[in-house]
Amino acid sequence: MSLVSTLTANDLFGFALVMLVLTYLLARKKVSSPAACSVLGFFSAFIPPLAIVFLVFLTLKTELPEYRSDRPDLHREG
């Protein structure tokens, strides 16, 4: 294996790990199964334009009702 292909494979795997972490951090408040979403983000990273579109979609998705900040606080006293 040549040096160029080794560096490219390392860069792609590093990007996949970054996508795994980013999609998990975004998905934990936006979808009901963040682990499945992060695995999808990891595998989509091997096609970088698809990974960027997936990350943008996840960013623009609305939060789950229990994490919304405009929801009235039911546990507050007074």
Coordinates of N, CA, C and O in Angstrom, one line a residue:
M1 N 0.9 -1.2 0.0 CA 0.0 0.0 0.0 C 0.9 1.2 0.0 O 1.9 1.3 0.7
S2 N 0.6 2.2 -0.8 CA 1.4 3.4 -0.9 C 1.1 4.4 0.2 O 0.1 4.3 0.9
L3 N 2.0 5.3 0.4 CA 1.8 6.3 1.5 C 0.6 7.2 1.3 O -0.1 7.5 2.2
V4 N 0.3 7.5 0.0 CA -0.8 8.4 -0.3 C -2.2 7.7 0.1 O -3.0 8.3 0.7
S5 N -2.3 6.5 -0.3 CA -3.5 5.8 0.1 C -3.7 5.5 1.6 O -4.8 5.5 2.1
T6 N -2.5 5.3 2.2 CA -2.6 5.1 3.7 C -3.1 6.4 4.4 O -3.9 6.4 5.3
L7 N -2.5 7.5 4.0 CA -2.9 8.8 4.6 C -4.4 9.1 4.3 O -5.1 9.6 5.1
T8 N -4.8 8.8 3.1 CA -6.2 9.0 2.7 C -7.1 8.2 3.5 O -8.2 8.6 4.0
A9 N -6.8 6.9 3.7 CA -7.6 6.0 4.5 C -7.7 6.5 6.0 O -8.7 6.5 6.6
N10 N -6.6 7.0 6.5 CA -6.5 7.5 7.9 C -7.4 8.7 8.0 O -8.1 8.9 9.0
D11 N -7.3 9.6 7.0 CA -8.1 10.8 7.0 C -9.6 10.5 7.0 O -10.4 11.1 7.7
L12 N -10.0 9.6 6.1 CA -11.4 9.2 6.0 C -11.9 8.5 7.3 O -13.0 8.8 7.7
F13 N -11.1 7.7 7.9 CA -11.5 7.1 9.1 C -11.6 8.1 10.3 O -12.5 8.0 11.1
G14 N -10.7 9.0 10.3 CA -10.8 10.1 11.3 C -12.0 11.0 11.1 O -12.7 11.3 12.0
F15 N -12.4 11.2 9.8 CA -13.6 12.0 9.5 C -14.8 11.2 10.0 O -15.8 11.7 10.5
A16 N -14.8 9.9 9.8 CA -15.9 9.0 10.2 C -16.1 9.0 11.7 O -17.2 9.1 12.2
L17 N -14.9 9.0 12.5 CA -15.0 9.1 13.9 C -15.6 10.5 14.4 O -16.4 10.6 15.3
V18 N -15.2 11.5 13.7 CA -15.7 12.9 14.0 C -17.2 12.9 13.8 O -18.0 13.5 14.6
M19 N -17.6 12.3 12.7 CA -19.0 12.3 12.3 C -19.8 11.5 13.4 O -20.9 11.8 13.7
L20 N -19.2 10.4 13.8 CA -19.9 9.6 14.9 C -20.1 10.4 16.1 O -21.3 10.4 16.6
V21 N -19.2 11.2 16.6 CA -19.3 12.0 17.8 C -20.3 13.1 17.5 O -21.2 13.4 18.4
L22 N -20.1 13.8 16.4 CA -21.0 15.0 16.1 C -22.5 14.5 16.0 O -23.4 15.2 16.5
T23 N -22.7 13.5 15.3 CA -24.1 13.0 15.1 C -24.7 12.6 16.4 O -25.9 12.8 16.7
Y24 N -23.9 11.9 17.3 CA -24.4 11.5 18.6 C -24.8 12.7 19.4 O -25.9 12.8 20.0
L25 N -23.9 13.7 19.4 CA -24.2 14.9 20.2 C -25.4 15.7 19.7 O -26.2 16.2 20.5
L26 N -25.6 15.7 18.4 CA -26.8 16.4 17.9 C -28.0 15.5 18.0 O -29.1 16.1 18.3
A27 N -27.9 14.2 17.9 CA -29.1 13.4 17.9 C -29.7 13.1 19.2 O -30.8 12.7 19.3
R28 N -28.9 13.3 20.3 CA -29.4 12.9 21.6 C -30.6 13.7 22.0 O -31.4 13.3 22.9
K29 N -30.8 14.9 21.5 CA -31.9 15.8 21.8 C -32.9 15.9 20.7 O -34.0 16.5 20.9
K30 N -32.6 15.3 19.5 CA -33.5 15.5 18.4 C -34.2 14.2 17.9 O -35.2 14.3 17.2
V31 N -33.7 13.0 18.2 CA -34.3 11.8 17.8 C -34.5 10.9 19.0 O -33.8 11.0 20.0
S32 N -35.3 9.9 18.9 CA -35.5 9.0 20.0 C -34.5 7.9 20.1 O -34.3 7.2 21.1
S33 N -33.7 7.6 19.1 CA -32.6 6.6 19.1 C -31.3 7.2 18.6 O -31.0 7.1 17.4
P34 N -30.6 7.9 19.5 CA -29.4 8.6 19.0 C -28.3 7.6 18.6 O -27.4 8.0 17.8
A35 N -28.2 6.4 19.2 CA -27.2 5.5 18.9 C -27.3 5.0 17.4 O -26.3 5.0 16.7
A36 N -28.5 4.7 17.0 CA -28.7 4.3 15.6 C -28.4 5.5 14.6 O -27.8 5.3 13.6
C37 N -28.7 6.7 15.0 CA -28.4 7.8 14.2 C -26.9 8.1 14.1 O -26.4 8.4 13.1
S38 N -26.2 7.9 15.2 CA -24.8 8.1 15.1 C -24.1 7.0 14.3 O -23.1 7.3 13.6
V39 N -24.6 5.8 14.3 CA -24.0 4.7 13.5 C -24.3 5.1 12.0 O -23.4 4.9 11.2
L40 N -25.4 5.6 11.7 CA -25.7 6.0 10.4 C -24.8 7.2 9.9 O -24.3 7.2 8.8
G41 N -24.5 8.1 10.9 CA -23.6 9.2 10.6 C -22.2 8.6 10.4 O -21.4 9.2 9.5
F42 N -21.8 7.6 11.1 CA -20.4 7.0 10.9 C -20.3 6.4 9.5 O -19.3 6.7 8.8
F43 N -21.3 5.7 9.1 CA -21.2 5.0 7.8 C -21.5 6.0 6.6 O -20.9 5.8 5.5
S44 N -22.2 7.1 6.9 CA -22.4 8.1 5.8 C -21.1 8.9 5.6 O -20.9 9.5 4.6
A45 N -20.2 8.9 6.6 CA -18.9 9.6 6.4 C -18.0 9.0 5.4 O -17.1 9.7 4.9
F46 N -18.2 7.8 4.9 CA -17.4 7.3 3.9 C -17.8 7.8 2.5 O -17.1 7.6 1.5
I47 N -18.9 8.6 2.4 CA -19.3 9.4 1.3 C -19.5 10.8 1.8 O -20.6 11.2 2.3
P48 N -18.4 11.6 1.9 CA -18.4 12.9 2.6 C -19.6 13.8 2.2 O -20.1 14.5 3.1
P49 N -20.0 14.0 0.9 CA -21.1 14.9 0.7 C -22.4 14.4 1.3 O -23.2 15.2 1.9
L50 N -22.6 13.1 1.4 CA -23.8 12.6 2.1 C -23.7 12.8 3.6 O -24.7 13.1 4.2
A51 N -22.5 12.7 4.1 CA -22.3 13.0 5.6 C -22.7 14.4 5.9 O -23.3 14.7 6.9
I52 N -22.2 15.4 5.1 CA -22.5 16.8 5.3 C -24.0 17.1 5.2 O -24.6 17.8 6.0
V53 N -24.7 16.5 4.2 CA -26.1 16.7 4.1 C -26.8 16.1 5.3 O -27.8 16.7 5.8
F54 N -26.4 14.9 5.8 CA -27.0 14.3 6.9 C -26.8 15.2 8.2 O -27.7 15.3 9.0
L55 N -25.6 15.8 8.3 CA -25.4 16.6 9.5 C -26.2 17.9 9.4 O -26.7 18.3 10.4
V56 N -26.4 18.5 8.2 CA -27.2 19.6 8.1 C -28.7 19.3 8.4 O -29.4 20.0 9.1
F57 N -29.2 18.1 7.9 CA -30.5 17.7 8.2 C -30.7 17.5 9.7 O -31.7 18.0 10.2
L58 N -29.8 17.0 10.3 CA -29.9 16.7 11.8 C -29.9 18.0 12.6 O -30.5 18.2 13.6
T59 N -29.1 19.0 12.1 CA -29.0 20.3 12.7 C -30.3 21.0 12.6 O -30.8 21.7 13.6
L60 N -31.0 21.0 11.4 CA -32.2 21.7 11.2 C -33.5 21.0 11.8 O -34.5 21.6 11.8
K61 N -33.3 19.8 12.2 CA -34.5 19.1 12.8 C -34.9 19.7 14.1 O -34.0 20.1 14.9
T62 N -36.2 19.7 14.4 CA -36.6 20.3 15.6 C -36.3 19.3 16.8 O -36.3 18.1 16.6
E63 N -36.2 19.9 18.0 CA -35.9 19.1 19.2 C -37.1 18.3 19.6 O -38.2 18.7 19.3
L64 N -36.8 17.3 20.3 CA -37.9 16.5 20.9 C -38.7 17.4 22.0 O -38.1 18.3 22.5
P65 N -39.9 17.1 22.2 CA -40.7 18.0 23.1 C -40.1 18.1 24.5 O -40.2 19.2 25.1
E66 N -39.5 17.1 25.0 CA -39.0 17.2 26.4 C -37.8 18.0 26.5 O -37.3 18.4 27.6
Y67 N -37.1 18.4 25.4 CA -35.9 19.2 25.4 C -36.2 20.6 24.9 O -35.2 21.4 24.9
R68 N -37.4 21.0 24.5 CA -37.6 22.3 24.0 C -37.6 23.3 25.1 O -38.1 23.2 26.2
S69 N -36.9 24.5 24.8 CA -36.8 25.5 25.8 C -38.0 26.4 25.9 O -38.2 27.1 26.9
D70 N -38.9 26.4 24.9 CA -40.1 27.3 24.9 C -41.2 26.6 25.6 O -42.3 27.2 25.7
R71 N -41.0 25.3 26.1 CA -42.1 24.6 26.8 C -42.2 25.1 28.2 O -41.2 25.4 28.8
P72 N -43.4 25.3 28.7 CA -43.5 25.8 30.1 C -43.0 24.7 31.1 O -43.1 23.5 30.9
D73 N -42.3 25.2 32.1 CA -41.7 24.3 33.1 C -42.8 23.8 34.0 O -43.3 24.6 34.8
L74 N -43.1 22.5 34.0 CA -44.1 21.9 34.9 C -43.6 21.6 36.3 O -44.4 21.5 37.2
H75 N -42.3 21.5 36.5 CA -41.8 21.2 37.8 C -41.4 22.3 38.6 O -40.9 22.2 39.7
R76 N -41.7 23.5 38.1 CA -41.3 24.7 38.8 C -42.3 25.1 39.9 O -43.5 25.0 39.7
E77 N -41.9 25.5 41.0 CA -42.8 25.9 42.1 C -43.1 27.4 41.9 O -42.3 28.2 41.7
G78 N -44.4 27.7 42.1 CA -44.9 29.1 42.1 C -45.1 29.6 40.8 O -45.2 30.5 40.2

